[in-house]
Amino acid sequence: IGWLLSVGFEKIILMYNEATYETADVISTYVYRVGLLNSDFSYGTAIGLFNCIVSLVLIILANGLSRRFSDTSLLDMKRKKSLKESGLIGIVLIYIIIILAAFITLYPFLYVIANSFSNPLNVIRRDVILWPVNFSLTSYQTLLQQKDVFMAYYNTIWYTVVGTLVNMILTIMAAYALSIRKFFLRNQI
């Protein structure tokens, strides 16, 4: 579900040029064009962070639906052994590994957040390490004012829905043909 909004960036970028921006721009290509080609890194990270938030909301909604209809969810954890049975050294080692993995995982996320809230000039000069430098909401104001971002979201959703429907229809038709033993085109498929 989290990757639902990522439609084949590679396929689109191959035929990408100024004439196709309005119809071909999806979130990934828009971030590429604005963030890398135009060197507006702060704005590009703001769009990327906004996309991550939308994906997180989709995951939370899917988890809630799963919990409601099937009594299972991502965070259903049942402890199999007590702390005494596992051993103190094992528990300490596990917590050290988890804390290290959490730091390694969270640092890039915090870096992106700091870039998105920093002044674009400070981002270009690489002054941002962990905290925003010269706090600025310029990137988010630009994000909400640009119609291109919403067009890219529309294109992303449209390509995902239509692509999924076409794939399902073709798969169902092929599966039907393969399931019927005496179907006249079965050997050709």
mmCIF file of C-alpha atoms in Angstrom:
data_model
loop_
_atom_site.group_PDB
_atom_site.id
_atom_site.type_symbol
_atom_site.label_atom_id
_atom_site.label_comp_id
_atom_site.label_asym_id
_atom_site.label_seq_id
_atom_site.Cartn_x
_atom_site.Cartn_y
_atom_site.Cartn_z
ATOM 1 C CA ILE A 1 0.000 0.000 0.000
ATOM 2 C CA GLY A 2 2.861 2.384 0.789
ATOM 3 C CA TRP A 3 4.202 2.027 -2.742
ATOM 4 C CA LEU A 4 0.791 2.553 -4.330
ATOM 5 C CA LEU A 5 1.689 6.038 -5.531
ATOM 6 C CA SER A 6 4.943 5.016 -7.171
ATOM 7 C CA VAL A 7 4.247 4.308 -10.799
ATOM 8 C CA GLY A 8 7.152 3.202 -12.988
ATOM 9 C CA PHE A 9 9.395 6.262 -12.825
ATOM 10 C CA GLU A 10 11.858 4.634 -15.211
ATOM 11 C CA LYS A 11 9.320 4.102 -17.994
ATOM 12 C CA ILE A 12 8.087 7.678 -17.833
ATOM 13 C CA ILE A 13 11.512 9.322 -17.617
ATOM 14 C CA LEU A 14 12.599 7.651 -20.882
ATOM 15 C CA MET A 15 10.114 9.701 -22.927
ATOM 16 C CA TYR A 16 10.162 12.757 -20.675
ATOM 17 C CA ASN A 17 10.548 16.248 -22.171
ATOM 18 C CA GLU A 18 8.978 19.696 -21.869
ATOM 19 C CA ALA A 19 6.190 18.824 -24.298
ATOM 20 C CA THR A 20 5.006 15.940 -22.108
ATOM 21 C CA TYR A 21 5.273 17.535 -18.636
ATOM 22 C CA GLU A 22 1.544 18.126 -18.185
ATOM 23 C CA THR A 23 0.446 14.615 -19.117
ATOM 24 C CA ALA A 24 3.516 12.591 -18.156
ATOM 25 C CA ASP A 25 4.452 14.176 -14.830
ATOM 26 C CA VAL A 26 3.919 11.844 -11.904
ATOM 27 C CA ILE A 27 5.168 12.618 -8.400
ATOM 28 C CA SER A 28 8.542 10.927 -8.937
ATOM 29 C CA THR A 29 9.298 12.743 -12.205
ATOM 30 C CA TYR A 30 8.052 16.046 -10.813
ATOM 31 C CA VAL A 31 10.409 15.753 -7.835
ATOM 32 C CA TYR A 32 13.211 14.859 -10.266
ATOM 33 C CA ARG A 33 12.470 17.843 -12.511
ATOM 34 C CA VAL A 34 11.979 20.411 -9.779
ATOM 35 C CA GLY A 35 14.405 19.113 -7.191
ATOM 36 C CA LEU A 36 17.344 17.983 -9.301
ATOM 37 C CA LEU A 37 17.084 19.678 -12.692
ATOM 38 C CA ASN A 38 16.021 23.066 -11.271
ATOM 39 C CA SER A 39 18.260 22.661 -8.186
ATOM 40 C CA ASP A 40 15.414 23.502 -5.811
ATOM 41 C CA PHE A 41 16.371 20.845 -3.267
ATOM 42 C CA SER A 42 14.316 22.242 -0.405
ATOM 43 C CA TYR A 43 11.135 22.239 -2.490
ATOM 44 C CA GLY A 44 11.927 18.764 -3.880
ATOM 45 C CA THR A 45 12.345 17.358 -0.373
ATOM 46 C CA ALA A 46 9.101 19.028 0.717
ATOM 47 C CA ILE A 47 7.247 17.269 -2.111
ATOM 48 C CA GLY A 48 8.931 13.967 -1.286
ATOM 49 C CA LEU A 49 8.042 14.332 2.393
ATOM 50 C CA PHE A 50 4.440 15.184 1.496
ATOM 51 C CA ASN A 51 4.323 12.030 -0.639
ATOM 52 C CA CYS A 52 5.659 9.976 2.291
ATOM 53 C CA ILE A 53 2.934 11.395 4.539
ATOM 54 C CA VAL A 54 0.254 10.469 1.992
ATOM 55 C CA SER A 55 1.716 6.931 1.789
ATOM 56 C CA LEU A 56 1.799 6.657 5.593
ATOM 57 C CA VAL A 57 -1.857 7.689 5.792
ATOM 58 C CA LEU A 58 -2.715 4.995 3.210
ATOM 59 C CA ILE A 59 -0.847 2.371 5.267
ATOM 60 C CA ILE A 60 -2.612 3.421 8.477
ATOM 61 C CA LEU A 61 -6.007 3.282 6.744
ATOM 62 C CA ALA A 62 -5.271 -0.165 5.289
ATOM 63 C CA ASN A 63 -4.087 -1.375 8.700
ATOM 64 C CA GLY A 64 -7.289 -0.092 10.316
ATOM 65 C CA LEU A 65 -9.423 -1.814 7.685
ATOM 66 C CA SER A 66 -7.445 -5.028 8.133
ATOM 67 C CA ARG A 67 -7.882 -4.920 11.905
ATOM 68 C CA ARG A 68 -11.591 -4.240 11.558
ATOM 69 C CA PHE A 69 -12.428 -6.940 9.020
ATOM 70 C CA SER A 70 -9.896 -9.694 9.741
ATOM 71 C CA ASP A 71 -8.794 -9.148 13.363
ATOM 72 C CA THR A 72 -5.142 -8.878 12.275
ATOM 73 C CA SER A 73 -2.947 -5.850 11.764
ATOM 74 C CA LEU A 74 0.661 -4.807 11.458
ATOM 75 C CA LEU A 75 1.138 -4.152 15.148
ATOM 76 C CA ASP A 76 -0.405 -7.303 16.623
ATOM 77 C CA MET A 77 2.506 -8.660 18.611
ATOM 78 C CA LYS A 78 2.124 -11.350 21.196
ATOM 79 C CA ARG A 79 5.045 -12.072 23.484
ATOM 80 C CA LYS A 80 6.051 -15.710 23.329
ATOM 81 C CA LYS A 81 8.677 -15.730 26.079
ATOM 82 C CA SER A 82 9.012 -13.706 29.233
ATOM 83 C CA LEU A 83 12.075 -11.551 29.855
ATOM 84 C CA LYS A 84 13.400 -14.071 32.400
ATOM 85 C CA GLU A 85 13.257 -16.904 29.848
ATOM 86 C CA SER A 86 15.110 -14.932 27.150
ATOM 87 C CA GLY A 87 18.115 -13.941 29.260
ATOM 88 C CA LEU A 88 19.345 -10.469 30.154
ATOM 89 C CA ILE A 89 22.317 -10.438 27.764
ATOM 90 C CA GLY A 90 20.107 -11.383 24.827
ATOM 91 C CA ILE A 91 17.580 -8.671 25.678
ATOM 92 C CA VAL A 92 20.303 -5.996 26.054
ATOM 93 C CA LEU A 93 21.889 -7.061 22.759
ATOM 94 C CA ILE A 94 18.529 -6.968 20.977
ATOM 95 C CA TYR A 95 17.791 -3.479 22.328
ATOM 96 C CA ILE A 96 21.231 -2.206 21.267
ATOM 97 C CA ILE A 97 20.682 -3.556 17.746
ATOM 98 C CA ILE A 98 17.170 -2.073 17.607
ATOM 99 C CA ILE A 99 18.381 1.357 18.782
ATOM 100 C CA LEU A 100 21.234 1.326 16.257
ATOM 101 C CA ALA A 101 18.896 0.253 13.444
ATOM 102 C CA ALA A 102 16.381 2.930 14.470
ATOM 103 C CA PHE A 103 19.063 5.631 14.351
ATOM 104 C CA ILE A 104 20.350 4.440 10.967
ATOM 105 C CA THR A 105 16.798 4.358 9.652
ATOM 106 C CA LEU A 106 15.616 7.657 11.138
ATOM 107 C CA TYR A 107 18.635 9.838 10.316
ATOM 108 C CA PRO A 108 17.883 10.117 6.549
ATOM 109 C CA PHE A 109 14.248 10.864 7.362
ATOM 110 C CA LEU A 110 15.246 13.612 9.817
ATOM 111 C CA TYR A 111 17.710 14.955 7.254
ATOM 112 C CA VAL A 112 14.955 15.210 4.626
ATOM 113 C CA ILE A 113 12.648 16.946 7.109
ATOM 114 C CA ALA A 114 15.415 19.399 8.031
ATOM 115 C CA ASN A 115 16.070 20.123 4.348
ATOM 116 C CA SER A 116 12.412 20.740 3.627
ATOM 117 C CA PHE A 117 12.131 23.278 6.470
ATOM 118 C CA SER A 118 15.442 25.025 5.745
ATOM 119 C CA ASN A 119 16.155 28.038 3.593
ATOM 120 C CA PRO A 120 16.887 26.786 0.035
ATOM 121 C CA LEU A 121 20.246 28.611 -0.031
ATOM 122 C CA ASN A 122 21.388 26.780 3.085
ATOM 123 C CA VAL A 123 20.384 23.469 1.519
ATOM 124 C CA ILE A 124 22.412 24.205 -1.618
ATOM 125 C CA ARG A 125 25.437 25.193 0.521
ATOM 126 C CA ARG A 126 24.986 21.950 2.504
ATOM 127 C CA ASP A 127 24.700 23.725 5.834
ATOM 128 C CA VAL A 128 21.891 21.408 6.958
ATOM 129 C CA ILE A 129 22.980 18.336 8.919
ATOM 130 C CA LEU A 130 20.206 17.354 11.326
ATOM 131 C CA TRP A 131 18.206 20.481 12.235
ATOM 132 C CA PRO A 132 16.719 23.104 9.883
ATOM 133 C CA VAL A 133 18.984 26.095 9.197
ATOM 134 C CA ASN A 134 17.191 29.458 8.840
ATOM 135 C CA PHE A 135 13.753 27.898 9.313
ATOM 136 C CA SER A 136 11.545 28.583 6.312
ATOM 137 C CA LEU A 137 8.133 27.435 5.106
ATOM 138 C CA THR A 138 8.802 28.693 1.581
ATOM 139 C CA SER A 139 8.957 25.191 0.106
ATOM 140 C CA TYR A 140 5.588 24.218 1.556
ATOM 141 C CA GLN A 141 3.994 27.487 0.468
ATOM 142 C CA THR A 142 5.280 26.837 -3.043
ATOM 143 C CA LEU A 143 4.023 23.243 -2.837
ATOM 144 C CA LEU A 144 0.476 24.368 -2.068
ATOM 145 C CA GLN A 145 0.493 27.101 -4.718
ATOM 146 C CA GLN A 146 1.812 25.063 -7.654
ATOM 147 C CA LYS A 147 -0.820 23.422 -9.819
ATOM 148 C CA ASP A 148 1.854 21.146 -11.285
ATOM 149 C CA VAL A 149 2.077 19.158 -8.041
ATOM 150 C CA PHE A 150 -1.620 18.379 -8.058
ATOM 151 C CA MET A 151 -1.483 17.550 -11.780
ATOM 152 C CA ALA A 152 1.361 15.122 -11.012
ATOM 153 C CA TYR A 153 -0.745 13.538 -8.239
ATOM 154 C CA TYR A 154 -3.707 13.278 -10.605
ATOM 155 C CA ASN A 155 -1.518 11.616 -13.258
ATOM 156 C CA THR A 156 -0.025 9.243 -10.675
ATOM 157 C CA ILE A 157 -3.435 8.132 -9.418
ATOM 158 C CA TRP A 158 -4.860 7.920 -12.950
ATOM 159 C CA TYR A 159 -1.985 5.774 -14.257
ATOM 160 C CA THR A 160 -2.143 3.526 -11.204
ATOM 161 C CA VAL A 161 -5.905 2.950 -11.418
ATOM 162 C CA VAL A 162 -6.092 2.545 -15.198
ATOM 163 C CA GLY A 163 -2.935 0.406 -15.310
ATOM 164 C CA THR A 164 -4.248 -1.860 -12.577
ATOM 165 C CA LEU A 165 -7.654 -2.219 -14.253
ATOM 166 C CA VAL A 166 -6.138 -3.009 -17.663
ATOM 167 C CA ASN A 167 -3.761 -5.549 -16.098
ATOM 168 C CA MET A 168 -6.614 -7.190 -14.183
ATOM 169 C CA ILE A 169 -8.874 -7.384 -17.235
ATOM 170 C CA LEU A 170 -6.152 -8.912 -19.405
ATOM 171 C CA THR A 171 -5.130 -11.343 -16.657
ATOM 172 C CA ILE A 172 -8.730 -12.435 -16.077
ATOM 173 C CA MET A 173 -9.272 -12.961 -19.813
ATOM 174 C CA ALA A 174 -6.083 -15.017 -20.123
ATOM 175 C CA ALA A 175 -6.918 -17.007 -16.972
ATOM 176 C CA TYR A 176 -10.368 -17.789 -18.331
ATOM 177 C CA ALA A 177 -8.910 -18.974 -21.612
ATOM 178 C CA LEU A 178 -6.397 -21.180 -19.814
ATOM 179 C CA SER A 179 -9.017 -22.620 -17.449
ATOM 180 C CA ILE A 180 -11.265 -23.950 -20.237
ATOM 181 C CA ARG A 181 -9.799 -27.156 -21.667
ATOM 182 C CA LYS A 182 -11.608 -26.948 -24.989
ATOM 183 C CA PHE A 183 -11.127 -23.226 -25.602
ATOM 184 C CA PHE A 184 -10.290 -22.870 -29.302
ATOM 185 C CA LEU A 185 -7.341 -20.437 -28.757
ATOM 186 C CA ARG A 186 -5.881 -22.187 -25.723
ATOM 187 C CA ASN A 187 -2.836 -23.570 -27.520
ATOM 188 C CA GLN A 188 -2.019 -20.173 -29.031
ATOM 189 C CA ILE A 189 -2.078 -18.509 -25.610
#
